[in-house]
Short mmCIF file of C-alpha atoms in Angstrom, two decimals:
data_model
loop_
_atom_site.label_atom_id
_atom_site.label_comp_id
_atom_site.label_asym_id
_atom_site.label_seq_id
_atom_site.Cartn_x
_atom_site.Cartn_y
_atom_site.Cartn_z
CA UNK M 1 -59.22 -35.92 102.36
CA UNK M 2 -60.73 -39.41 102.58
CA UNK M 3 -60.68 -40.68 99.01
CA UNK M 4 -62.07 -44.11 99.92
CA UNK M 5 -64.95 -44.22 102.36
CA UNK M 6 -66.62 -47.04 104.23
CA UNK M 7 -69.50 -45.37 105.97
CA UNK M 8 -70.63 -48.34 108.05
CA UNK M 9 -68.21 -48.99 110.92
CA UNK M 10 -69.97 -52.24 111.79
CA UNK M 11 -72.43 -54.79 110.43
CA UNK M 12 -74.07 -57.83 112.02
CA UNK M 13 -75.51 -60.64 109.88
CA UNK M 14 -77.07 -63.97 110.70
CA UNK M 15 -75.10 -67.05 109.71
CA UNK M 16 -76.21 -68.33 106.32
CA UNK M 17 -77.56 -64.96 105.15
CA UNK M 18 -75.94 -62.51 102.74
CA UNK M 19 -73.45 -59.93 104.00
CA UNK M 20 -73.15 -56.75 101.93
CA UNK M 21 -70.30 -54.35 102.61
CA UNK M 22 -70.20 -51.01 100.85
CA UNK M 23 -67.46 -48.65 99.76
CA UNK M 24 -67.48 -45.27 98.01
CA UNK M 25 -64.61 -43.43 96.38
CA UNK M 26 -64.08 -39.89 95.18
CA UNK M 27 -60.99 -40.11 92.99
CA UNK M 28 -62.05 -40.81 89.40
CA UNK M 29 -58.48 -41.85 88.57
CA UNK M 30 -58.84 -45.07 90.55
CA UNK M 31 -59.06 -48.02 88.18
CA UNK M 32 -58.49 -51.03 90.40
CA UNK M 33 -60.27 -51.97 93.60
CA UNK M 34 -59.55 -54.58 96.23
CA UNK M 35 -61.10 -56.00 99.37
CA UNK M 36 -59.01 -57.14 102.30
CA UNK M 37 -60.04 -59.00 105.43
CA UNK M 38 -58.25 -58.46 108.73
CA UNK M 39 -58.31 -60.51 111.91
CA UNK M 40 -56.95 -59.02 115.16
CA UNK M 41 -53.16 -59.11 115.48
CA UNK M 42 -52.75 -60.14 111.83
CA UNK M 43 -52.03 -58.23 108.64
CA UNK M 44 -54.74 -57.69 106.03
CA UNK M 45 -55.44 -60.71 103.82
CA UNK M 46 -56.31 -60.16 100.16
CA UNK M 47 -59.81 -61.38 99.30
CA UNK M 48 -60.90 -60.28 95.86
CA UNK M 49 -60.31 -57.50 93.37
CA UNK M 50 -61.90 -55.87 90.35
CA UNK M 51 -60.63 -53.80 87.47
CA UNK M 52 -62.59 -50.76 86.31
CA UNK M 53 -63.22 -52.45 82.95
CA UNK M 54 -65.51 -54.91 84.72
CA UNK M 55 -68.62 -54.47 86.83
CA UNK M 56 -68.57 -57.81 88.64
CA UNK M 57 -66.05 -60.37 89.80
CA UNK M 58 -66.81 -63.61 91.63
CA UNK M 59 -64.65 -65.94 93.66
CA UNK M 60 -66.52 -68.65 95.49
CA UNK M 61 -68.72 -67.09 98.17
CA UNK M 62 -67.36 -63.61 97.45
CA UNK M 63 -68.60 -61.26 94.73
CA UNK M 64 -67.52 -57.68 94.19
CA UNK M 65 -69.72 -55.27 92.23
CA UNK M 66 -68.45 -51.99 90.78
CA UNK M 67 -70.65 -49.07 89.76
CA UNK M 68 -68.29 -46.56 88.16
CA UNK M 69 -70.89 -43.89 87.52
CA UNK M 70 -71.79 -43.87 91.22
CA UNK M 71 -68.17 -44.40 92.32
CA UNK M 72 -69.42 -47.23 94.49
CA UNK M 73 -68.42 -50.82 95.06
CA UNK M 74 -69.78 -53.54 97.26
CA UNK M 75 -68.68 -56.92 98.52
CA UNK M 76 -71.28 -59.68 98.83
CA UNK M 77 -70.60 -62.75 100.94
CA UNK M 78 -73.03 -65.62 100.47
CA UNK M 79 -73.62 -67.58 102.60
CA UNK M 80 -72.06 -65.85 105.57
CA UNK M 81 -70.10 -68.08 107.94
CA UNK M 82 -68.81 -67.47 111.49
CA UNK M 83 -65.22 -67.42 110.19
CA UNK M 84 -66.13 -64.37 108.10
CA UNK M 85 -66.26 -62.26 111.26
CA UNK M 86 -63.43 -59.75 110.78
CA UNK M 87 -62.74 -56.18 109.71
CA UNK M 88 -63.07 -55.66 105.96
CA UNK M 89 -61.15 -52.93 104.16
CA UNK M 90 -61.85 -51.57 100.73
CA UNK M 91 -58.78 -50.29 98.84
CA UNK M 92 -58.18 -48.57 95.52
CA UNK M 93 -55.30 -47.94 93.18
CA UNK M 94 -54.63 -46.61 89.71
CA UNK M 95 -52.26 -47.63 86.96
CA UNK M 96 -48.89 -45.97 87.37
CA UNK M 97 -49.42 -45.22 91.08
CA UNK M 98 -48.54 -48.27 93.09
CA UNK M 99 -49.86 -47.33 96.48
CA UNK M 100 -53.17 -48.58 97.81
CA UNK M 101 -55.58 -46.10 99.36
CA UNK M 102 -57.68 -47.77 102.05
CA UNK M 103 -61.03 -47.03 103.62
CA UNK M 104 -61.46 -47.05 107.39
CA UNK M 105 -62.94 -50.55 107.48
CA UNK M 106 -66.21 -52.25 108.41
CA UNK M 107 -66.34 -54.74 111.28
CA UNK M 108 -68.49 -57.68 110.21
CA UNK M 109 -69.94 -59.94 112.89
CA UNK M 110 -71.66 -63.16 111.86
CA UNK M 111 -74.22 -64.27 114.41
CA UNK M 112 -74.53 -68.07 114.74
CA UNK Z 1 -44.37 -70.55 105.19
CA UNK Z 2 -43.57 -68.42 102.16
CA UNK Z 3 -45.58 -65.33 103.10
CA UNK Z 4 -44.37 -61.88 104.10
CA UNK Z 5 -42.63 -61.89 107.47
CA UNK Z 6 -41.94 -58.98 109.79
CA UNK Z 7 -39.75 -58.68 112.84
CA UNK Z 8 -40.16 -57.86 115.60
CA UNK Z 9 -43.90 -58.36 116.05
CA UNK Z 10 -43.99 -55.96 118.98
CA UNK Z 11 -41.67 -53.17 120.04
CA UNK Z 12 -41.96 -50.96 123.09
CA UNK Z 13 -39.55 -48.05 123.24
CA UNK Z 14 -39.08 -44.83 125.13
CA UNK Z 15 -39.59 -41.49 123.45
CA UNK Z 16 -36.41 -40.32 121.78
CA UNK Z 17 -35.00 -43.77 121.08
CA UNK Z 18 -34.36 -45.14 117.59
CA UNK Z 19 -36.09 -48.29 116.35
CA UNK Z 20 -35.63 -50.47 113.29
CA UNK Z 21 -38.08 -52.94 111.78
CA UNK Z 22 -37.39 -55.63 109.22
CA UNK Z 23 -39.57 -57.02 106.45
CA UNK Z 24 -38.89 -60.12 104.36
CA UNK Z 25 -41.15 -60.18 101.29
CA UNK Z 26 -42.40 -63.16 99.33
CA UNK Z 27 -39.26 -64.34 97.57
CA UNK Z 28 -40.22 -63.75 93.93
CA UNK Z 29 -41.89 -60.37 94.57
CA UNK Z 30 -39.97 -57.37 93.27
CA UNK Z 31 -42.13 -54.69 94.89
CA UNK Z 32 -42.18 -53.93 98.61
CA UNK Z 33 -44.38 -51.45 100.46
CA UNK Z 34 -44.57 -49.97 103.94
CA UNK Z 35 -47.84 -48.82 105.47
CA UNK Z 36 -48.83 -47.50 108.88
CA UNK Z 37 -52.12 -48.23 110.60
CA UNK Z 38 -53.51 -46.46 113.64
CA UNK Z 39 -56.58 -47.41 115.65
CA UNK Z 40 -59.81 -47.06 113.74
CA UNK Z 41 -58.09 -46.27 110.46
CA UNK Z 42 -57.13 -48.20 107.38
CA UNK Z 43 -53.49 -48.68 106.46
CA UNK Z 44 -51.81 -45.52 105.14
CA UNK Z 45 -49.09 -45.68 102.51
CA UNK Z 46 -45.59 -44.68 103.60
CA UNK Z 47 -43.20 -45.74 100.84
CA UNK Z 48 -42.49 -48.38 98.23
CA UNK Z 49 -39.56 -50.03 96.49
CA UNK Z 50 -39.20 -51.67 93.13
CA UNK Z 51 -36.24 -53.96 93.55
CA UNK Z 52 -33.72 -51.82 95.48
CA UNK Z 53 -34.99 -48.45 94.24
CA UNK Z 54 -37.24 -46.39 96.50
CA UNK Z 55 -39.74 -44.97 94.05
CA UNK Z 56 -42.26 -43.07 96.15
CA UNK Z 57 -42.45 -41.61 99.63
CA UNK Z 58 -45.57 -40.27 101.33
CA UNK Z 59 -45.54 -36.89 103.02
CA UNK Z 60 -46.32 -38.92 106.16
CA UNK Z 61 -42.71 -40.10 106.04
CA UNK Z 62 -40.96 -37.36 107.95
CA UNK Z 63 -37.19 -36.85 108.02
CA UNK Z 64 -37.02 -39.09 111.08
CA UNK Z 65 -38.11 -42.08 108.97
CA UNK Z 66 -35.83 -43.89 106.58
CA UNK Z 67 -36.35 -47.08 104.63
CA UNK Z 68 -33.90 -49.21 102.72
CA UNK Z 69 -34.01 -52.30 100.60
CA UNK Z 70 -30.43 -53.31 99.91
CA UNK Z 71 -30.02 -55.82 97.06
CA UNK Z 72 -33.76 -55.77 96.45
CA UNK Z 73 -34.51 -58.43 99.04
CA UNK Z 74 -35.48 -57.62 102.64
CA UNK Z 75 -36.27 -54.08 103.75
CA UNK Z 76 -35.73 -52.11 106.94
CA UNK Z 77 -37.70 -49.15 108.27
CA UNK Z 78 -35.93 -47.00 110.83
CA UNK Z 79 -37.52 -44.35 112.99
CA UNK Z 80 -35.15 -41.96 114.71
CA UNK Z 81 -35.97 -39.99 117.86
CA UNK Z 82 -39.33 -41.69 118.27
CA UNK Z 83 -42.34 -39.67 119.39
CA UNK Z 84 -45.57 -40.85 121.01
CA UNK Z 85 -47.38 -40.11 117.77
CA UNK Z 86 -45.30 -42.79 116.07
CA UNK Z 87 -47.18 -45.47 118.03
CA UNK Z 88 -48.94 -47.55 115.39
CA UNK Z 89 -48.94 -50.86 113.54
CA UNK Z 90 -46.31 -50.83 110.77
CA UNK Z 91 -47.27 -53.12 107.92
CA UNK Z 92 -45.12 -54.40 105.10
CA UNK Z 93 -46.54 -55.76 101.86
CA UNK Z 94 -45.07 -57.18 98.69
CA UNK Z 95 -46.27 -57.73 95.15
CA UNK Z 96 -45.13 -59.00 91.80
CA UNK Z 97 -45.16 -56.47 89.00
CA UNK Z 98 -48.02 -57.56 86.76
CA UNK Z 99 -49.71 -55.00 84.56
CA UNK Z 100 -53.17 -56.42 85.03
CA UNK Z 101 -53.33 -56.61 88.82
CA UNK Z 102 -52.30 -54.70 91.89
CA UNK Z 103 -52.72 -57.25 94.65
CA UNK Z 104 -50.40 -56.65 97.57
CA UNK Z 105 -49.76 -59.31 100.19
CA UNK Z 106 -49.28 -58.14 103.75
CA UNK Z 107 -47.19 -59.36 106.62
CA UNK Z 108 -48.46 -59.59 110.21
CA UNK Z 109 -47.13 -56.15 111.12
CA UNK Z 110 -44.93 -54.71 113.84
CA UNK Z 111 -46.81 -52.97 116.63
CA UNK Z 112 -44.80 -50.03 117.96
CA UNK Z 113 -45.60 -48.47 121.33
CA UNK Z 114 -43.69 -45.32 122.29
CA UNK Z 115 -43.88 -44.50 126.01
#
């Protein structure tokens, strides 16, 4: 039962353009969402998060949008840079349950 | 470097052998987590500790797996009688208990290959 889904295994974007990564979830108990970035041979690196009481959170070039009614979130990267090429994981949690439930990841490739 | 560290980074073992991995969390973090990641998948939760208490174990954690966190500092994950299906990246993460956020910070992982 995949409670967090990233339906696009890969995405290619031109340098300088916007990258949009999508994530859907099925468990309505989730109330906190996170995005992680992973380079090969390294552990996931925390990027940005959002609580279910918000619908947007920004941090520099990264913005996460949450649509609770659609159980959908997205990560926007503007402008995209070559160093953004990595695998991006969406994760979810809920208060009182400490584990993170991850999606299967989207490989983002930024084309110079 | 004050991040999460894991040792060893790579481990190759023969089926049936026991292996032990170590995780050193960020020093002020009181929560420690173990995850497993296989090819093409996201990390899957195995277990977590708050201080020295193991508070939750996934059904993925069979009887051959045991984790400890003595004194609430570093943690070890032991796999007994390894099987080829145990081949995976084992990730450790830590966090500080804060009611408003759930960010976990990951180490580089230990890649286990069972031959």
